[in-house]
Amino acid sequence: MKSSSNDDLNRPRLSVVVPLYNEEGSVERLVQAVQEALGPKQDWELVLVDDGSRDSTVARARSAVAQDSRVRLVRLARNYGQTPAMQAGFASARGNVIVTMDGDLQNDPADIPRLVARLDEGYDLVAGYRERRQDVWLTRRFPSMIANWLIRKATGVPIRDNGCSLKAFRRPVVERLHLYSDLHRFIPAVAAATAGARITEMPVRHHARRFGQSKYGLSRIAKVMADLMVIVMIRSFRGRPLHLFAGAALVALLFSLAALVAEVIAVAAFRPVKAEALVFPSVAIVWFGLAVYLLILGLMAEGAVRRYGRRVAGEIPLAREAA
Amino acid sequence: MKPSGVSVIIPLHERCDPLGPLYKEYLDPLRAAGLDPEFLFVAAPSHAAQANEADVLRKSGEPVRVLRLAQPTGPAMLTRVGAIEAKNDLLLVLPAYRRIEAQYLPGLVERVHQGADAAFAARVGRREPLSNRARRWLFHSLARPVTRNRFHDLGCGVAALRRDALLETPIYGDFFRFLPTLMQREGFEVVELPAQQHPGDVGVRFYGPAAYLRAAVDLLGSYFLARFTERPLRFFGLIGLLLGGIGAILLVILLVQRIGGVGIANRPALLLGTLFLALGIQSIALGLVAEIIVHLSAPTRRPYRLARLDSADSNDSPG
């Protein structure tokens, strides 16, 4: 992502990153809409990231590249999913401001200048939210409402529409993101957790999908839940995992003690002790074993943080010099 | 002009046919196809005798190199060492015993010349006892949904590959048998070409229970690596939820009974429920630690591979 000083001269101010997967129906209109929204200047670039499409997306994107030098194409070797595609776009983007959006024209490129202007007000990340969302309520908007509420509550980052891809970032935020798995759904939370980014949101337009197929369904809720757990952990305990595990170990230890107390009561109340009464001591041993296991795991996690932590760019919070 | 050099890697471990005749059998069709092969015999320490056999070929002036490894290791590492030492960008990995008719080898090489990253042979016209067939069917039936691929002969082990594609694919231990799957997972173009089975490959082979166990464990391992390397909590979390859920249900039932006045001090179900719950918590906790490691190591790895460069693309851009 770092570039030499020669490159700096040719560096556009704005990079628009668009992951594409089987979007042959919308590529040309997308490029045209971005060109219209950003004007004839040479200070922007459009980075199309083909995520292993099997239709004619690549051919159409290549034709757009041939016609406009501001349009670039990055091709992934196979279909990796939206998050790796977005990360590939980030790695290739050269602008100081980076805007992401979907390739299916549900986002409106005309909103890009407004997002960038908002960023200039002193934010590191501006997230768009779809004000009048044109999706089916039961299968799209309702699950999305639940997911967003959960994400808000769990992460403490007050973004109402984490699923909207239209977002603007300052370059240092993007350099600290290192997205993988399905983390694109949690970009504001990750940015806040790893870099202390200043985040705001603003309404953006939303159009109904006109081309191609939706790549999401209800099944994503379970995945979102698992990812959410990870985000909460990253946010709360990434620097001190031993705290989390030691806390859990303490709870297990308390259960172990409770089982021992139950045994003492059982022995006192039901003398003589029968062989079956060994159930309580066994339960105590299981809980004690779990406590020890959690403590060891916590130490291992702490070791991993020490091992990797110092080298991680995301460990370095964003800073702003007073003007 | 097409490059004509090809490095033939033959790992020497476990089964080995006499190498002199085998070498000749491999060499002739390659030369006939206009290729200029170098042979690398890579020997595990247990196969010093076979390495000596290959050395005889080398001393007689044949284009043969013999690499002896000091440490015991599996086929994956033997092949990797061969690939590192190879002089050519195009490799042919062959077993030290007969699998397919050698005249099919140039076809595999040609397919890689045409642009594939790897071309694996799949034996056709197989004559094999029912027991072998049933075993193979079972393995591939299990492997297909796990690896999400449609390779027909993972056990063949005959392949032409681009050297850098092989070196960039993380293989180790017994995962070698999943090489086509792993390469495809890395984003390489992998094809399977039919090849006539060699008569010497026909026969009943008996494997001990340990071999089956290893195959099952490898299958599970490759399933985990393919699906959950970047999201371990989804794997460990699911196991944890299942185990912990069973434990929690048992404990809730006991709690209700206890409130109803039934004693639980002598109920093994209490121990069982606790055990399941503890196992569930252990699994989830392990998943969380794995997630921490994945998250912290994210800046050091790239979660994608770019397609091979094309003049119309910008893949050569920073990053």
Coordinates of C-alpha atoms in Angstrom, one line a residue, chain B residues 8 12 27-28 61 66 78 116 125 131 138 149 164 170 177 183 190 200-201 205-206 224 232 239 247 263 274 307 314:
Chain B
V8 CA 10.8 -34.6 -12.9
L12 CA 11.3 -42.0 -2.6
L27 CA 12.2 -40.8 -19.7
D28 CA 11.4 -42.2 -23.2
G61 CA 25.7 -39.9 -17.0
V66 CA 19.7 -37.5 -6.0
L78 CA 10.1 -34.5 -0.3
A116 CA -3.1 -24.4 -16.5
G125 CA -10.0 -48.0 -17.4
S131 CA -12.5 -53.9 -2.2
L138 CA -16.0 -44.2 -0.1
N149 CA -14.3 -30.3 -5.5
D164 CA 5.8 -21.4 -8.2
P170 CA 0.9 -24.7 1.7
R177 CA -3.1 -36.4 -1.2
M183 CA -4.0 -25.7 -5.1
V190 CA -6.1 -27.1 -11.7
G200 CA 1.5 -52.6 -12.6
D201 CA -0.9 -50.5 -10.7
R205 CA -3.5 -53.6 -1.6
F206 CA -4.2 -54.0 2.0
F224 CA -11.1 -27.3 8.7
P232 CA -12.1 -20.7 13.6
I239 CA -19.0 -27.8 18.4
G247 CA -24.9 -30.1 29.0
G263 CA -32.3 -35.1 45.2
T274 CA -21.3 -30.6 33.8
A307 CA -5.2 -13.7 -10.9
S314 CA -3.9 -3.4 -12.8

